[in-house]
Short mmCIF file of C-alpha atoms and ligand atoms in Angstrom, two decimals:
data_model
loop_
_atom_site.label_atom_id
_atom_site.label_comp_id
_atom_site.label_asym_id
_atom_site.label_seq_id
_atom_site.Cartn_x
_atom_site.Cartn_y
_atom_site.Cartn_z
CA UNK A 14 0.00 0.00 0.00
CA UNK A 15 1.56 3.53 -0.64
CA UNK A 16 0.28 6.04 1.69
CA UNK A 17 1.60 9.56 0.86
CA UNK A 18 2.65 11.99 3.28
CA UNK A 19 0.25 14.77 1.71
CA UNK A 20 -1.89 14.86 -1.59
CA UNK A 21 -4.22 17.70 -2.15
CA UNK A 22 -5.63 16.28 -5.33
CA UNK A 23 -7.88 14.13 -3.34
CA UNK A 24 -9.23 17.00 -1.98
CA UNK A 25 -10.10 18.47 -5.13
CA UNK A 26 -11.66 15.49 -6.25
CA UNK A 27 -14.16 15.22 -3.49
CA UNK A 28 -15.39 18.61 -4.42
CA UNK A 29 -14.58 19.09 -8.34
CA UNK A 30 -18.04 20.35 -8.87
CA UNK A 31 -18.23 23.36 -6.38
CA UNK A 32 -14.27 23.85 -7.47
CA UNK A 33 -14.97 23.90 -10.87
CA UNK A 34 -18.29 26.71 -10.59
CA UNK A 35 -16.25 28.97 -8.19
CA UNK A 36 -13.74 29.06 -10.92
CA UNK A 37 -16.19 29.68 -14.07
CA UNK A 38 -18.16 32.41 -11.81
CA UNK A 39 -15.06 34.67 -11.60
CA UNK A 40 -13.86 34.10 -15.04
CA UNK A 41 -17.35 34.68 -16.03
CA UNK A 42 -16.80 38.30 -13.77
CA UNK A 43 -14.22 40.09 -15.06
CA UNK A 44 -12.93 40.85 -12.16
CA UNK A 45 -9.64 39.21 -11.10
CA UNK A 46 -7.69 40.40 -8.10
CA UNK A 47 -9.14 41.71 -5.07
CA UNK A 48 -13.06 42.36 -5.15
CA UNK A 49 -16.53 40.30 -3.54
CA UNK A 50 -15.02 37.04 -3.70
CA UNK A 51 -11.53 38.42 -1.73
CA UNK A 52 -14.08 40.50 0.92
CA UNK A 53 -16.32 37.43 1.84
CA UNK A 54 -13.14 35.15 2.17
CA UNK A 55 -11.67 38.13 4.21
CA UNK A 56 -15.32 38.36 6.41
CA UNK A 57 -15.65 34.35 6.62
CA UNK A 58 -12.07 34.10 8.45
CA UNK A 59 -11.96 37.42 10.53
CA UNK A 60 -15.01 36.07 12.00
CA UNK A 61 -13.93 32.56 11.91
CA UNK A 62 -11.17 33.42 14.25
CA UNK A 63 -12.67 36.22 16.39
CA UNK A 64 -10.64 38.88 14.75
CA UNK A 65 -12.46 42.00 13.66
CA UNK A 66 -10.20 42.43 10.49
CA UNK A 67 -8.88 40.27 7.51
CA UNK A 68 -7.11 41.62 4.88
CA UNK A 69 -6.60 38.78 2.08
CA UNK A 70 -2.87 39.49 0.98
CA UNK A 71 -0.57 37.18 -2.17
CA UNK A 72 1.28 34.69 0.27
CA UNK A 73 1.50 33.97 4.21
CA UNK A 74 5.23 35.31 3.66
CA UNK A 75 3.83 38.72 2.65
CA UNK A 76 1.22 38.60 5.24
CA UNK A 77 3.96 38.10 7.83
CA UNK A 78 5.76 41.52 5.93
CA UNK A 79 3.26 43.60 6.19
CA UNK A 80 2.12 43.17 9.24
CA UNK A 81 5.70 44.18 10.35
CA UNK A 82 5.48 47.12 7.92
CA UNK A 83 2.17 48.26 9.38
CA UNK A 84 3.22 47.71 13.57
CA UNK A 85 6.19 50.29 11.98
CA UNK A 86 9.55 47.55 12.66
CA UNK A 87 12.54 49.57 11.40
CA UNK A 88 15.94 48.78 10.64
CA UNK A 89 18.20 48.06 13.67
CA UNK A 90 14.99 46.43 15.54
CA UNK A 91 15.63 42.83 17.01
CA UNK A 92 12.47 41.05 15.69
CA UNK A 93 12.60 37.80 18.21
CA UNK A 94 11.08 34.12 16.93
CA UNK A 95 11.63 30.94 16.32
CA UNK A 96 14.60 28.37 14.99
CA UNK A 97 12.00 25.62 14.80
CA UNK A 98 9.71 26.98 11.86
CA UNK A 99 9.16 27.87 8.47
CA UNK A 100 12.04 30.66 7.24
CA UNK A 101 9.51 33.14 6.34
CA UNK A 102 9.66 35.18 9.49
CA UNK A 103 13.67 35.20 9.77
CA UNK A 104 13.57 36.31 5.62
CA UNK A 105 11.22 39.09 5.66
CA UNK A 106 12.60 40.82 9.14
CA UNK A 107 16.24 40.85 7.00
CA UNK A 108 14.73 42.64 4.61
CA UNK A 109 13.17 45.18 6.46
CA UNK A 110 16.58 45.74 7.88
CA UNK A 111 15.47 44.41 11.25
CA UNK A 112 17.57 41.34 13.18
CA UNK A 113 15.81 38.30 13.85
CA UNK A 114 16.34 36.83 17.16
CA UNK A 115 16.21 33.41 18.02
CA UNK A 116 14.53 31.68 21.16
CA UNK A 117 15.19 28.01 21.77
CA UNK A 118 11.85 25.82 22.07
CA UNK A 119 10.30 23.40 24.65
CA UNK A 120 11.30 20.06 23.66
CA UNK A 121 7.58 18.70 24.34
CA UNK A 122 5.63 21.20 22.14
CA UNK A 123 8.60 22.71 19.48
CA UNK A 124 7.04 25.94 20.26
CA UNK A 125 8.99 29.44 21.77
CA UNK A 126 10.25 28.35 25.42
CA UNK A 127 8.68 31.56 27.30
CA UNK A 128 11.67 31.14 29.86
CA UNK A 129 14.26 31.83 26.98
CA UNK A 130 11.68 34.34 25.02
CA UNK A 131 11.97 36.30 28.61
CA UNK A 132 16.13 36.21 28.44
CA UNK A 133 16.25 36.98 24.12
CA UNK A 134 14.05 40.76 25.25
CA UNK A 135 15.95 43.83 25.02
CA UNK A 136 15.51 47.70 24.56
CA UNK A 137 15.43 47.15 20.70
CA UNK A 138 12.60 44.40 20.48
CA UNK A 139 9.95 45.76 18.85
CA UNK A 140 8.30 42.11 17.49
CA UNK A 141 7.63 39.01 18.74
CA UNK A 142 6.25 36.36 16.31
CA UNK A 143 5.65 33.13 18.15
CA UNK A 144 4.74 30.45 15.17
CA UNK A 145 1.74 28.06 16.57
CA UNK A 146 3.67 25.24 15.11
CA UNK A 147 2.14 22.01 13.63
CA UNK A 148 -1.26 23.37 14.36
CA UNK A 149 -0.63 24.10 18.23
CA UNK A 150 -1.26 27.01 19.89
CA UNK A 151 1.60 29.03 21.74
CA UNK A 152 1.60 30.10 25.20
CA UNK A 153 -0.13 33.28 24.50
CA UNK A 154 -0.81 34.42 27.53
CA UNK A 155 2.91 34.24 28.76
CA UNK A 156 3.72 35.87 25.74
CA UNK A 157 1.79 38.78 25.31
CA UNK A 158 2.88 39.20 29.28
CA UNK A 159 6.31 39.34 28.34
CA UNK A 160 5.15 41.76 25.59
CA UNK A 161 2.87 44.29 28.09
CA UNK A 162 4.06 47.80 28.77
CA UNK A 163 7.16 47.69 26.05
CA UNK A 164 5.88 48.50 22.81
CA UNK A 165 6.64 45.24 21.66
CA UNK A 166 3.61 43.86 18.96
CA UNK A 167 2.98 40.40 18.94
CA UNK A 168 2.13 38.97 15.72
CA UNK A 169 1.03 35.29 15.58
CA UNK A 170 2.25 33.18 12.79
CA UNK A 171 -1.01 31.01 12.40
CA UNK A 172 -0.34 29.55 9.27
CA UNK A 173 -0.27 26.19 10.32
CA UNK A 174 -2.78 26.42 13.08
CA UNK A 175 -6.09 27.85 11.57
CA UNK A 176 -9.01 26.76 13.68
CA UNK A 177 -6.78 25.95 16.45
CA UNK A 178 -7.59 27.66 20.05
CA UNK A 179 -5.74 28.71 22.93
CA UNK A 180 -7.94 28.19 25.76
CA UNK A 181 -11.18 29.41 24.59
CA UNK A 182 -9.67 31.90 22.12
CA UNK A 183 -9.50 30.96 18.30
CA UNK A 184 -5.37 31.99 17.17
CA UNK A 185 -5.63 35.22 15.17
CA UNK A 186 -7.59 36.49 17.99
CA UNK A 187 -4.93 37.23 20.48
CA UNK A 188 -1.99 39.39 19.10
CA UNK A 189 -1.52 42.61 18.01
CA UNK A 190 -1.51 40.96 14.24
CA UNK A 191 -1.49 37.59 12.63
CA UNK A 192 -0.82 35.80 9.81
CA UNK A 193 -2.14 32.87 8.10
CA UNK A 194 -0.90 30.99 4.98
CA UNK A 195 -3.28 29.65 2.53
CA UNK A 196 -0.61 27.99 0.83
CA UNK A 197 -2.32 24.39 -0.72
CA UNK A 198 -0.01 22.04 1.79
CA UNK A 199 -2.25 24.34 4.72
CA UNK A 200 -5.02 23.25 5.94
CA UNK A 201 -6.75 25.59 4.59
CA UNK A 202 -5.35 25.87 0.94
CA UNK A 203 -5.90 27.32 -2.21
CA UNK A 204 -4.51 26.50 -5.80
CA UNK A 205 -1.46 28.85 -5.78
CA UNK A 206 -0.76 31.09 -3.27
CA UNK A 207 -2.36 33.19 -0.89
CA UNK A 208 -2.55 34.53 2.55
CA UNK A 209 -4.35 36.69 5.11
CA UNK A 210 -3.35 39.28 7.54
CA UNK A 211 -5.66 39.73 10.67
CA UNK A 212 -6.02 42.59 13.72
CA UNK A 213 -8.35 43.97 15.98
CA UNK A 214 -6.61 46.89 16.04
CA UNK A 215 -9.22 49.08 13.24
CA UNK A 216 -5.75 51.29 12.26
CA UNK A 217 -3.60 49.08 11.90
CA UNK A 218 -5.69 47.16 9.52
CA UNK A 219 -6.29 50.48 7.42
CA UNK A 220 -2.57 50.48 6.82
CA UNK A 221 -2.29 46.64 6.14
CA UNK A 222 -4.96 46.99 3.44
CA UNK A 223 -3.15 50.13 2.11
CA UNK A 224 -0.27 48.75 2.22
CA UNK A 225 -0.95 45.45 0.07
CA UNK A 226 -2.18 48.22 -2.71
CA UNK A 227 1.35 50.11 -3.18
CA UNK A 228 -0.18 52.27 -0.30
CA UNK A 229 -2.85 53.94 -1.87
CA UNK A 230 -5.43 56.09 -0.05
CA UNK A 231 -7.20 56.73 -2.84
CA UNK A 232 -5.99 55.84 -6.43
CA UNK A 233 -2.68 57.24 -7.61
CA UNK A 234 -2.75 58.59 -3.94
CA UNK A 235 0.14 57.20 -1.73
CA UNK A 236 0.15 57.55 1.98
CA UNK A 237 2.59 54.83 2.99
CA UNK A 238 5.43 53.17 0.59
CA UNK A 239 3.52 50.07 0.22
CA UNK A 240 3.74 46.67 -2.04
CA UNK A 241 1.73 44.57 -4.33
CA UNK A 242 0.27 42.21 -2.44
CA UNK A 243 -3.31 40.96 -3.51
CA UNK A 244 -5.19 38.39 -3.06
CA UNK A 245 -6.48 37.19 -6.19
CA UNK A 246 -10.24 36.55 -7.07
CA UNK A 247 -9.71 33.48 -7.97
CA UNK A 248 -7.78 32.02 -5.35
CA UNK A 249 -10.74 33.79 -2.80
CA UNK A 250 -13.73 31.83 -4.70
CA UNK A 251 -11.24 28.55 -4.13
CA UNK A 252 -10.67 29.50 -0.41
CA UNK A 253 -14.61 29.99 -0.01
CA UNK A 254 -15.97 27.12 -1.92
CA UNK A 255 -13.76 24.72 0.92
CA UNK A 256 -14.15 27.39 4.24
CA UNK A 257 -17.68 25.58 4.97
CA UNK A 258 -15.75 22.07 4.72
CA UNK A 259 -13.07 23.51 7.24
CA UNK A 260 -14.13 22.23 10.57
CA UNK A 261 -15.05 18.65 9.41
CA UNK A 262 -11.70 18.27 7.71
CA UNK A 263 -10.08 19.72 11.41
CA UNK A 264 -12.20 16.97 13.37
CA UNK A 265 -11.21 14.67 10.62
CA UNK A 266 -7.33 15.40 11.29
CA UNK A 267 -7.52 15.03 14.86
CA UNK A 268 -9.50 11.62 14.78
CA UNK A 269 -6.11 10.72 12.56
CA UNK A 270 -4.11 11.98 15.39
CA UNK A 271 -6.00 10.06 17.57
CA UNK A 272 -5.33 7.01 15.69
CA UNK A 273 -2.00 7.40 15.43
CA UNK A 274 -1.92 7.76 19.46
CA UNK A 275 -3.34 4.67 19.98
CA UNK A 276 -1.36 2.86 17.67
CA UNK A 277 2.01 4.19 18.68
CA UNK A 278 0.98 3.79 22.01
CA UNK A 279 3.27 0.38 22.02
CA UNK A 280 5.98 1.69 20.92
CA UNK A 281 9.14 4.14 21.64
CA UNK A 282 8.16 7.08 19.89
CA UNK A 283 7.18 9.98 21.51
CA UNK A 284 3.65 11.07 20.11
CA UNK A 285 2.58 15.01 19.76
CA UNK A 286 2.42 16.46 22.99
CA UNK A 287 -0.87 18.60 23.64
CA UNK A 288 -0.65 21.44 26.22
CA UNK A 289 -3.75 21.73 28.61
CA UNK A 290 -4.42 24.94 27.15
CA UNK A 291 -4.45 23.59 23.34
CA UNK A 292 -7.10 22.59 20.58
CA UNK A 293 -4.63 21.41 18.28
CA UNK A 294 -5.60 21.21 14.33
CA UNK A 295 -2.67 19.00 13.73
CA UNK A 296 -1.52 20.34 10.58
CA UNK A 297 1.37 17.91 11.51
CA UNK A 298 1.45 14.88 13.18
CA UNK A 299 4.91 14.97 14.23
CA UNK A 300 6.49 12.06 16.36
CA UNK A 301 10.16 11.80 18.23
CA UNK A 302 12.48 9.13 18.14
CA UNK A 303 16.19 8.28 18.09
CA UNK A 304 15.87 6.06 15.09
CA UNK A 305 14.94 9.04 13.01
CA UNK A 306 16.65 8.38 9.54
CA UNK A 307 16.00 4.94 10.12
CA UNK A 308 12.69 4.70 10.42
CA UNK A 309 12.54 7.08 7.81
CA UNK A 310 14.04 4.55 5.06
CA UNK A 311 11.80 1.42 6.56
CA UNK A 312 8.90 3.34 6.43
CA UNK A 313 9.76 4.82 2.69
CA UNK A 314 10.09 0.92 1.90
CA UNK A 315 7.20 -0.05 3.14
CA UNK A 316 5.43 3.19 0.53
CA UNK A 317 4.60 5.40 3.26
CA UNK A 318 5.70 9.04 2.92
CA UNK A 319 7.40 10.86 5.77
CA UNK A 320 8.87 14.53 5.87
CA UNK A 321 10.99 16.20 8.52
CA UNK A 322 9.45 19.56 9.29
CA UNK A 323 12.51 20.53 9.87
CA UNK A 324 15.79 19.18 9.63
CA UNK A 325 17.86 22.17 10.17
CA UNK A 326 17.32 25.24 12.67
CA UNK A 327 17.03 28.59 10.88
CA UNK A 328 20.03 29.64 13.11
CA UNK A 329 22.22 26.81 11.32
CA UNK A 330 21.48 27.67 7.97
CA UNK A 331 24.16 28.99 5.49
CA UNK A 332 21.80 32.25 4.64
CA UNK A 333 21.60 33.04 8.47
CA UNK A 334 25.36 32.59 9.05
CA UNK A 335 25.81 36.53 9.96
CA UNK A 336 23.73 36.81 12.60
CA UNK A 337 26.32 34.83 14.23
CA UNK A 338 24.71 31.06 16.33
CA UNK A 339 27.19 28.64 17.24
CA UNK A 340 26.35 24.95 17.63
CA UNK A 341 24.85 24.21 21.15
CA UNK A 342 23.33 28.09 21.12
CA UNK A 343 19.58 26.68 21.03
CA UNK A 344 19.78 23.04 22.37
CA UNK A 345 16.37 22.14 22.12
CA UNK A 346 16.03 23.28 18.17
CA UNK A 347 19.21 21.20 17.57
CA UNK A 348 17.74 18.25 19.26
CA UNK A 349 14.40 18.27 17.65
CA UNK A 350 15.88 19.32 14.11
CA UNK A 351 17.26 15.20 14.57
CA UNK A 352 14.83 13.24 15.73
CA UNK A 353 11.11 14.46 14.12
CA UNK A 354 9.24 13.21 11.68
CA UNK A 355 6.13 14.21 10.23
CA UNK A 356 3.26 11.26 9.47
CA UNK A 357 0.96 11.15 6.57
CA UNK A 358 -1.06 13.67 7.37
CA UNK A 359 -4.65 15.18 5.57
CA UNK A 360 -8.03 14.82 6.40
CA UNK A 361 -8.71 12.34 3.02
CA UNK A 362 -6.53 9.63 4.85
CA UNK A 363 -8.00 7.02 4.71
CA UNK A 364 -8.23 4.57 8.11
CA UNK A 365 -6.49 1.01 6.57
CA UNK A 366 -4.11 3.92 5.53
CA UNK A 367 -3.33 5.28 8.80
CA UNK A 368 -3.45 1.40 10.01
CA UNK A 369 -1.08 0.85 7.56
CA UNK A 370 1.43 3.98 8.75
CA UNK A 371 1.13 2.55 12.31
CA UNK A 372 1.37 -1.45 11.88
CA UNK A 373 4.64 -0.50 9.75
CA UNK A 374 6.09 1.70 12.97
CA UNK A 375 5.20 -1.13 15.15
CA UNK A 376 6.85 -3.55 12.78
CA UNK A 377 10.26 -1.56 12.76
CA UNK A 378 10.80 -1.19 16.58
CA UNK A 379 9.93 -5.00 17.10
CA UNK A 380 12.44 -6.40 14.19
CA UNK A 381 14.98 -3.68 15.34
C1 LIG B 427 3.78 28.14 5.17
C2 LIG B 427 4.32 28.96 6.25
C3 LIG B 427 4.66 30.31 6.04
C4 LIG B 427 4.69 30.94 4.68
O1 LIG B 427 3.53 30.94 3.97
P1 LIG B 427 3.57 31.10 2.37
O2 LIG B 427 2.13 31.27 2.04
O3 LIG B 427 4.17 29.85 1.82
O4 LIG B 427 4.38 32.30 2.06
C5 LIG B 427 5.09 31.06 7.13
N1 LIG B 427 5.19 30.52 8.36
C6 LIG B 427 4.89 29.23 8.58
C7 LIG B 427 5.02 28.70 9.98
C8 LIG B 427 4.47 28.40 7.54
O5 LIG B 427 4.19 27.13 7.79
#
């Protein structure tokens, strides 16, 4: 049997019809980039996630840069988040002239240790972007603690984690701004790219929407040096025809994750860890062991697809080499970069599929 880490396709084909009149409505339109279909998408989500603003923008990377842009992060600012993630974050605070700082994570959850976040603050901080990795909420409230009183925004990285909730609060309703990715690998996803920025905060989302049209006030009007950064029509109808699907497809991944529990139970590996405080969306189901490449070359025998989400920590990699990390700077990141391993993983999994993932761990820690 070959079970695939990811494949969207399935997806599509369990909802070609609604796919395929989404698509012929806008080309029907006229009207490509921005416009109804970009405004519902943006209404559907705000209020999805208990944030009063969404502002549909070209990519989650983009979403991430102009929410920095818009809470005003200059050059010189220390912009602090994590090794453990996605580059995105670490890429767009470079550009803006702005030093990303590292925190080490908590070995359980991969997300920002608080302790360390507490030790990385100094008089230039200005950001702090804690990624809800995997689909797991941070520890907001220690975060936007550490935040309190300093002028420091917090802008949540959501892009793995939509629908997920930090104690009773959806993520995207908590920070100053956040970001969500509606890359198709996400689990919300659309057929290209695409991505949302989201506030509370009524000016600050005037200036993100300006902002992702060159900063226009009014056409051929520029209050703020801006970039293009639109969400396309298209991509919107995409996003909408699936946003009613959304929360079956979450309860679908977690009953996954709940297989997988149960199944791994027997053996070695260390199964996602979730925090009291977290509904977890499991964008990921990442597991921990030792035996990582291993197990990674039985399991690709056996036709299951793995991924390692991710084998080096941002602070390691050859781009990042000027901001100066030795080895042994952020344990934790170094020690998780070895050992995860990300499971087949989408809501179309099938269950003699995810039997099949788990029966094959089972089978590699009892012949090993
Ligand atoms: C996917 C992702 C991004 C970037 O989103 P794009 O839409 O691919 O630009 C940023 N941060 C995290 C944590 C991600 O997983």
């Amino acid at each position: 049997m070959k079970v695939p880490q990811f494949d969207i396709a399935r997806q599509y084909r369990s909802m070609k019809a609604e796919i395929g009149d989404a698509v012929n409505e806008v080309l029907e339109s006229g009207q490509y980039v921005l416009g109804k279909w970009v405004k519902d998408i943006e209404q559907s989500v705000a209020q999805a996630t208990g944030a009063r603003h969404g502002i549909g923008v070209a990519s989650g990377t983009d979403a991430l840069a102009l929410a920095l842009i818009a809470c005003d992060v200059k050059p010189g600012d220390e912009v602090i988040t994590s090794p453990f993630s996605f580059v995105s974050v670490a890429e767009v605070a470079i550009r803006m002239g702005a030093k990303p700082v590292f925190v080490d994570i908590d070995r359980k959850t991969f997300n920002i240790d608080p302790g360390d976040l507490e030790k990385k603050i100094t008089d230039k901080t200005t950001a702090i972007i804690p990624v809800h990795l995997y689909g797991q909420s941070v520890d907001m409230d220690a975060v936007m603690k550490l935040a309190e009183g300093k002028g420091i925004a917090v802008i949540e990285d959501a892009a793995q984690a939509i629908g997920a909730r930090y104690k009773d609060k959806p993520v995207c309703s908590i920070g100053t701004m956040s970001c969500l990715s509606f890359y198709p690998t996400k689990n919300l996803g659309c057929f290209g790219d695409g991505g949302m920025v989201l506030t509370n905060d009524d000016s600050l989302a005037e200036r993100a929407e300006s902002l992702r049209r060159h900063g226009q006030a009014e056409k051929y009007k520029y209050r703020f040096v801006g970039l293009n950064s639109r969400l396309d029509s298209l991509q919107a109808a995409i996003l909408l025809a699936k946003f009613g699907k959304l929360e079956k497809w979450t309860e679908a991944r977690r009953r996954i994750a709940s297989r997988y529990d149960e199944l791994l139970k027997s053996t070695p590996v260390e199964t996602p860890y979730v925090s009291d405080f977290a509904y977890h969306v499991y964008h990921q189901y990442t597991i921990l062991t030792d035996a990582r490449d291993d197990l990674r070359a039985f399991l690709a025998e056996k036709g299951v697809g793995t991924a390692t989400h991710y084998p080096i920590g941002l602070h390691r990699q050859e781009a990042y080499a000027d901001l100066g990390y030795k080895e042994g700077d952020l344990p934790n990141c170094d020690w998780a970069a070895e050992r995860v391993i990300s499971l087949p993983m989408f809501p179309e999994l099938e269950e003699a599929e995810v039997d099949h993932v788990g029966t094959a761990i089972q089978e590699f820690f009892k012949n090993g």
